[in-house]
mmCIF file of C-alpha atoms in Angstrom:
data_model
loop_
_atom_site.group_PDB
_atom_site.id
_atom_site.type_symbol
_atom_site.label_atom_id
_atom_site.label_comp_id
_atom_site.label_asym_id
_atom_site.label_seq_id
_atom_site.Cartn_x
_atom_site.Cartn_y
_atom_site.Cartn_z
ATOM 1 C CA VAL A 1 137.612 100.824 89.651
ATOM 2 C CA ILE A 2 141.309 100.253 90.082
ATOM 3 C CA SER A 3 143.765 102.640 88.378
ATOM 4 C CA GLY A 4 141.080 103.755 85.957
ATOM 5 C CA ARG A 5 140.052 100.203 85.050
ATOM 6 C CA ALA A 6 137.037 98.252 86.272
ATOM 7 C CA TRP A 7 137.686 94.611 87.124
ATOM 8 C CA ALA A 8 135.193 91.914 88.024
ATOM 9 C CA THR A 9 135.898 88.735 89.929
ATOM 10 C CA SER A 10 133.829 85.638 89.313
ATOM 11 C CA THR A 11 133.927 82.294 91.052
ATOM 12 C CA THR A 12 133.699 79.121 88.976
ATOM 13 C CA PRO A 13 133.005 75.575 90.199
ATOM 14 C CA MET A 14 135.407 73.861 92.570
ATOM 15 C CA THR A 15 138.852 72.851 91.333
ATOM 16 C CA PRO A 16 139.967 69.197 91.515
ATOM 17 C CA SER A 17 141.766 70.032 94.785
ATOM 18 C CA GLY A 18 138.477 71.222 96.290
ATOM 19 C CA GLY A 19 139.160 74.961 96.274
ATOM 20 C CA ALA A 20 137.154 77.570 94.432
ATOM 21 C CA GLN A 21 138.753 78.698 91.194
ATOM 22 C CA THR A 22 138.658 82.502 90.834
ATOM 23 C CA THR A 23 139.278 84.373 87.615
ATOM 24 C CA THR A 24 139.512 88.052 86.771
ATOM 25 C CA SER A 25 138.144 89.254 83.477
ATOM 26 C CA LYS A 26 138.102 92.612 81.683
ATOM 27 C CA ALA A 27 135.080 91.408 79.682
ATOM 28 C CA ALA A 28 133.110 90.679 82.846
ATOM 29 C CA ALA A 29 133.907 94.156 84.128
ATOM 30 C CA ALA A 30 132.906 95.851 80.894
ATOM 31 C CA ALA A 31 129.224 95.071 81.356
ATOM 32 C CA PRO A 32 128.305 94.009 84.894
ATOM 33 C CA SER A 33 124.737 92.809 85.154
ATOM 34 C CA ALA A 34 122.120 95.082 86.645
ATOM 35 C CA GLY A 35 121.966 94.678 90.399
ATOM 36 C CA THR A 36 125.645 93.788 90.759
ATOM 37 C CA HIS A 37 128.021 96.372 92.139
ATOM 38 C CA ILE A 38 131.795 95.954 92.159
ATOM 39 C CA GLN A 39 133.738 97.369 95.085
ATOM 40 C CA PRO A 40 137.336 98.486 94.812
ATOM 41 C CA GLY A 41 139.470 95.382 94.696
ATOM 42 C CA GLY A 42 136.991 93.544 92.470
ATOM 43 C CA MET A 43 134.825 92.008 95.205
ATOM 44 C CA PRO A 44 131.083 91.947 94.480
ATOM 45 C CA ARG A 45 129.122 93.948 97.049
ATOM 46 C CA ASN A 46 125.572 92.817 96.348
ATOM 47 C CA THR A 47 124.218 90.379 93.829
ATOM 48 C CA VAL A 48 120.592 89.699 93.001
ATOM 49 C CA ALA A 49 119.130 86.877 90.954
ATOM 50 C CA LYS A 50 118.632 87.406 87.246
ATOM 51 C CA GLY A 51 115.397 89.288 86.707
ATOM 52 C CA PHE A 52 115.432 90.890 90.185
ATOM 53 C CA SER A 53 117.459 94.084 89.724
ATOM 54 C CA GLN A 54 116.134 97.508 90.681
ATOM 55 C CA MET A 55 115.380 98.151 87.007
ATOM 56 C CA ASP A 56 113.410 94.896 86.876
ATOM 57 C CA TRP A 57 111.422 96.128 89.901
ATOM 58 C CA MET A 58 110.661 99.440 88.201
ATOM 59 C CA ARG A 59 109.490 97.645 85.049
ATOM 60 C CA ARG A 60 107.299 95.300 87.101
ATOM 61 C CA CYS A 61 105.685 98.277 88.850
ATOM 62 C CA LYS A 62 104.639 99.633 85.463
ATOM 63 C CA ARG A 63 103.145 96.298 84.380
ATOM 64 C CA GLU A 64 101.215 95.209 87.464
ATOM 65 C CA ASN A 65 99.788 96.141 90.844
ATOM 66 C CA VAL A 66 102.477 95.581 93.476
ATOM 67 C CA ARG A 67 100.530 97.198 96.345
ATOM 68 C CA GLY A 68 98.910 93.954 97.429
ATOM 69 C CA VAL A 69 95.636 95.845 97.837
ATOM 70 C CA ASP A 70 93.158 97.133 95.304
ATOM 71 C CA ALA A 71 95.129 99.250 92.846
ATOM 72 C CA LYS A 72 92.430 101.922 93.062
ATOM 73 C CA ALA A 73 92.527 101.959 96.880
ATOM 74 C CA ASN A 74 93.356 105.257 98.547
ATOM 75 C CA HIS A 75 97.142 105.287 99.012
ATOM 76 C CA LYS A 76 96.715 108.233 101.402
ATOM 77 C CA ARG A 77 94.655 106.189 103.887
ATOM 78 C CA VAL A 78 95.845 106.723 107.469
ATOM 79 C CA ILE A 79 97.457 103.569 108.865
ATOM 80 C CA LYS A 80 98.048 103.521 112.620
ATOM 81 C CA ASP A 81 100.995 101.746 114.264
ATOM 82 C CA ASP A 82 98.854 98.819 115.482
ATOM 83 C CA GLU A 83 97.732 98.039 111.912
ATOM 84 C CA LEU A 84 101.279 98.458 110.585
ATOM 85 C CA ALA A 85 102.558 96.038 113.264
ATOM 86 C CA GLN A 86 100.259 93.278 111.979
ATOM 87 C CA HIS A 87 102.201 93.141 108.684
ATOM 88 C CA ASN A 88 105.503 91.800 110.011
ATOM 89 C CA THR A 89 106.353 88.624 108.074
ATOM 90 C CA VAL A 90 108.127 87.959 104.769
ATOM 91 C CA GLY A 91 104.782 86.902 103.277
ATOM 92 C CA ASP A 92 103.056 90.105 104.441
ATOM 93 C CA CYS A 93 105.438 92.961 105.186
ATOM 94 C CA TRP A 94 104.697 96.641 105.446
ATOM 95 C CA ILE A 95 107.052 99.392 106.565
ATOM 96 C CA ALA A 96 106.781 103.107 107.225
ATOM 97 C CA LEU A 97 109.359 105.372 105.635
ATOM 98 C CA ARG A 98 109.255 109.127 106.252
ATOM 99 C CA GLY A 99 105.551 108.977 107.114
ATOM 100 C CA LYS A 100 104.420 106.905 104.143
ATOM 101 C CA VAL A 101 103.465 103.230 104.505
ATOM 102 C CA TYR A 102 104.581 100.702 101.887
ATOM 103 C CA ASN A 103 103.746 97.066 101.273
ATOM 104 C CA LEU A 104 107.171 95.486 100.656
ATOM 105 C CA THR A 105 105.876 91.932 100.193
ATOM 106 C CA GLU A 106 106.535 91.915 96.436
ATOM 107 C CA TYR A 107 109.764 93.935 96.752
ATOM 108 C CA VAL A 108 111.705 91.711 99.162
ATOM 109 C CA ALA A 109 113.188 89.537 96.377
ATOM 110 C CA TYR A 110 114.423 92.670 94.582
ATOM 111 C CA HIS A 111 116.254 94.189 97.557
ATOM 112 C CA PRO A 112 119.985 94.161 96.731
ATOM 113 C CA GLY A 113 120.935 93.763 100.398
ATOM 114 C CA GLY A 114 118.807 90.645 100.811
ATOM 115 C CA ALA A 115 115.702 89.898 102.848
ATOM 116 C CA GLU A 116 117.432 89.581 106.237
ATOM 117 C CA ILE A 117 118.188 93.277 106.614
ATOM 118 C CA LEU A 118 114.626 94.172 105.631
ATOM 119 C CA GLU A 119 113.154 91.773 108.196
ATOM 120 C CA GLU A 120 114.373 94.080 110.975
ATOM 121 C CA SER A 121 111.905 96.704 109.797
ATOM 122 C CA PHE A 122 108.772 94.698 108.961
ATOM 123 C CA GLY A 123 105.700 96.103 110.689
ATOM 124 C CA ARG A 124 107.328 99.308 111.935
ATOM 125 C CA ASP A 125 108.908 102.620 110.985
ATOM 126 C CA ALA A 126 112.059 101.823 109.004
ATOM 127 C CA THR A 127 113.339 105.370 108.481
ATOM 128 C CA ALA A 128 116.306 105.117 110.883
ATOM 129 C CA LEU A 129 117.407 101.732 109.496
ATOM 130 C CA PHE A 130 116.980 102.960 105.917
ATOM 131 C CA ASP A 131 119.050 106.079 106.614
ATOM 132 C CA LYS A 132 121.756 104.030 108.331
ATOM 133 C CA TYR A 133 122.524 102.111 105.116
ATOM 134 C CA HIS A 134 121.537 104.406 102.255
ATOM 135 C CA LYS A 135 120.074 107.756 103.098
ATOM 136 C CA TYR A 136 121.032 108.938 99.595
ATOM 137 C CA VAL A 137 118.560 106.503 97.959
ATOM 138 C CA ASN A 138 115.176 107.914 96.975
ATOM 139 C CA GLY A 139 113.096 105.190 98.620
ATOM 140 C CA ALA A 140 109.846 107.085 98.021
ATOM 141 C CA TYR A 141 110.495 106.961 94.276
ATOM 142 C CA ILE A 142 111.481 103.297 94.224
ATOM 143 C CA MET A 143 108.515 102.244 96.373
ATOM 144 C CA ARG A 144 105.864 104.707 95.141
ATOM 145 C CA GLU A 145 103.766 101.993 93.488
ATOM 146 C CA ALA A 146 103.793 99.952 96.722
ATOM 147 C CA GLN A 147 102.412 102.760 98.898
ATOM 148 C CA VAL A 148 99.317 101.664 100.816
ATOM 149 C CA GLY A 149 98.859 104.636 103.146
ATOM 150 C CA VAL A 150 100.360 107.232 105.446
ATOM 151 C CA GLN A 151 101.046 107.420 109.173
ATOM 152 C CA PRO A 152 98.920 109.640 111.436
ATOM 153 C CA GLY A 153 100.098 113.243 111.239
ATOM 154 C CA TYR A 154 101.842 112.804 107.892
ATOM 155 C CA VAL A 155 101.997 116.082 105.966
ATOM 156 C CA ASP A 156 102.673 115.834 102.239
ATOM 157 C CA ASP A 157 105.250 118.475 101.402
ATOM 158 C CA SER A 158 105.417 117.766 97.673
ATOM 159 C CA ASP A 159 103.188 118.591 94.754
ATOM 160 C CA SER A 160 104.136 115.397 92.880
ATOM 161 C CA ASP A 161 101.440 113.129 94.342
#
């Protein structure tokens, strides 16, 4: 938002001279697509592919099992660090976040920051990395349908589960 107005910048194909042609549009700013955030100055911060916004993720969680295990499996099963460490690739990635263990395999494509930043946390506790970038985000809510277990010693302090 600049002086009370939101502006979006979009890049079109290369110009005849070989440079990228950039345009600024009030219409583009009026309705940015889900998953795209505009920083001050009109530069896009994060962009996800069409159909892979956080809202798309939430809708998918309602439609299908994203846990990667039996949907009826006990999501409070205790998962030790050695088991968590075995799930450390893009094709099979689990993380621990505040004592809960999540299977992120299906979520990776929806992450607005891209897969690379997530790869640092595959197979281990990601709480410190998560808090470094967006402590304000309710990761437990976003990932609740991907929960596959809890870490040893986890104490549930909510009545919502």
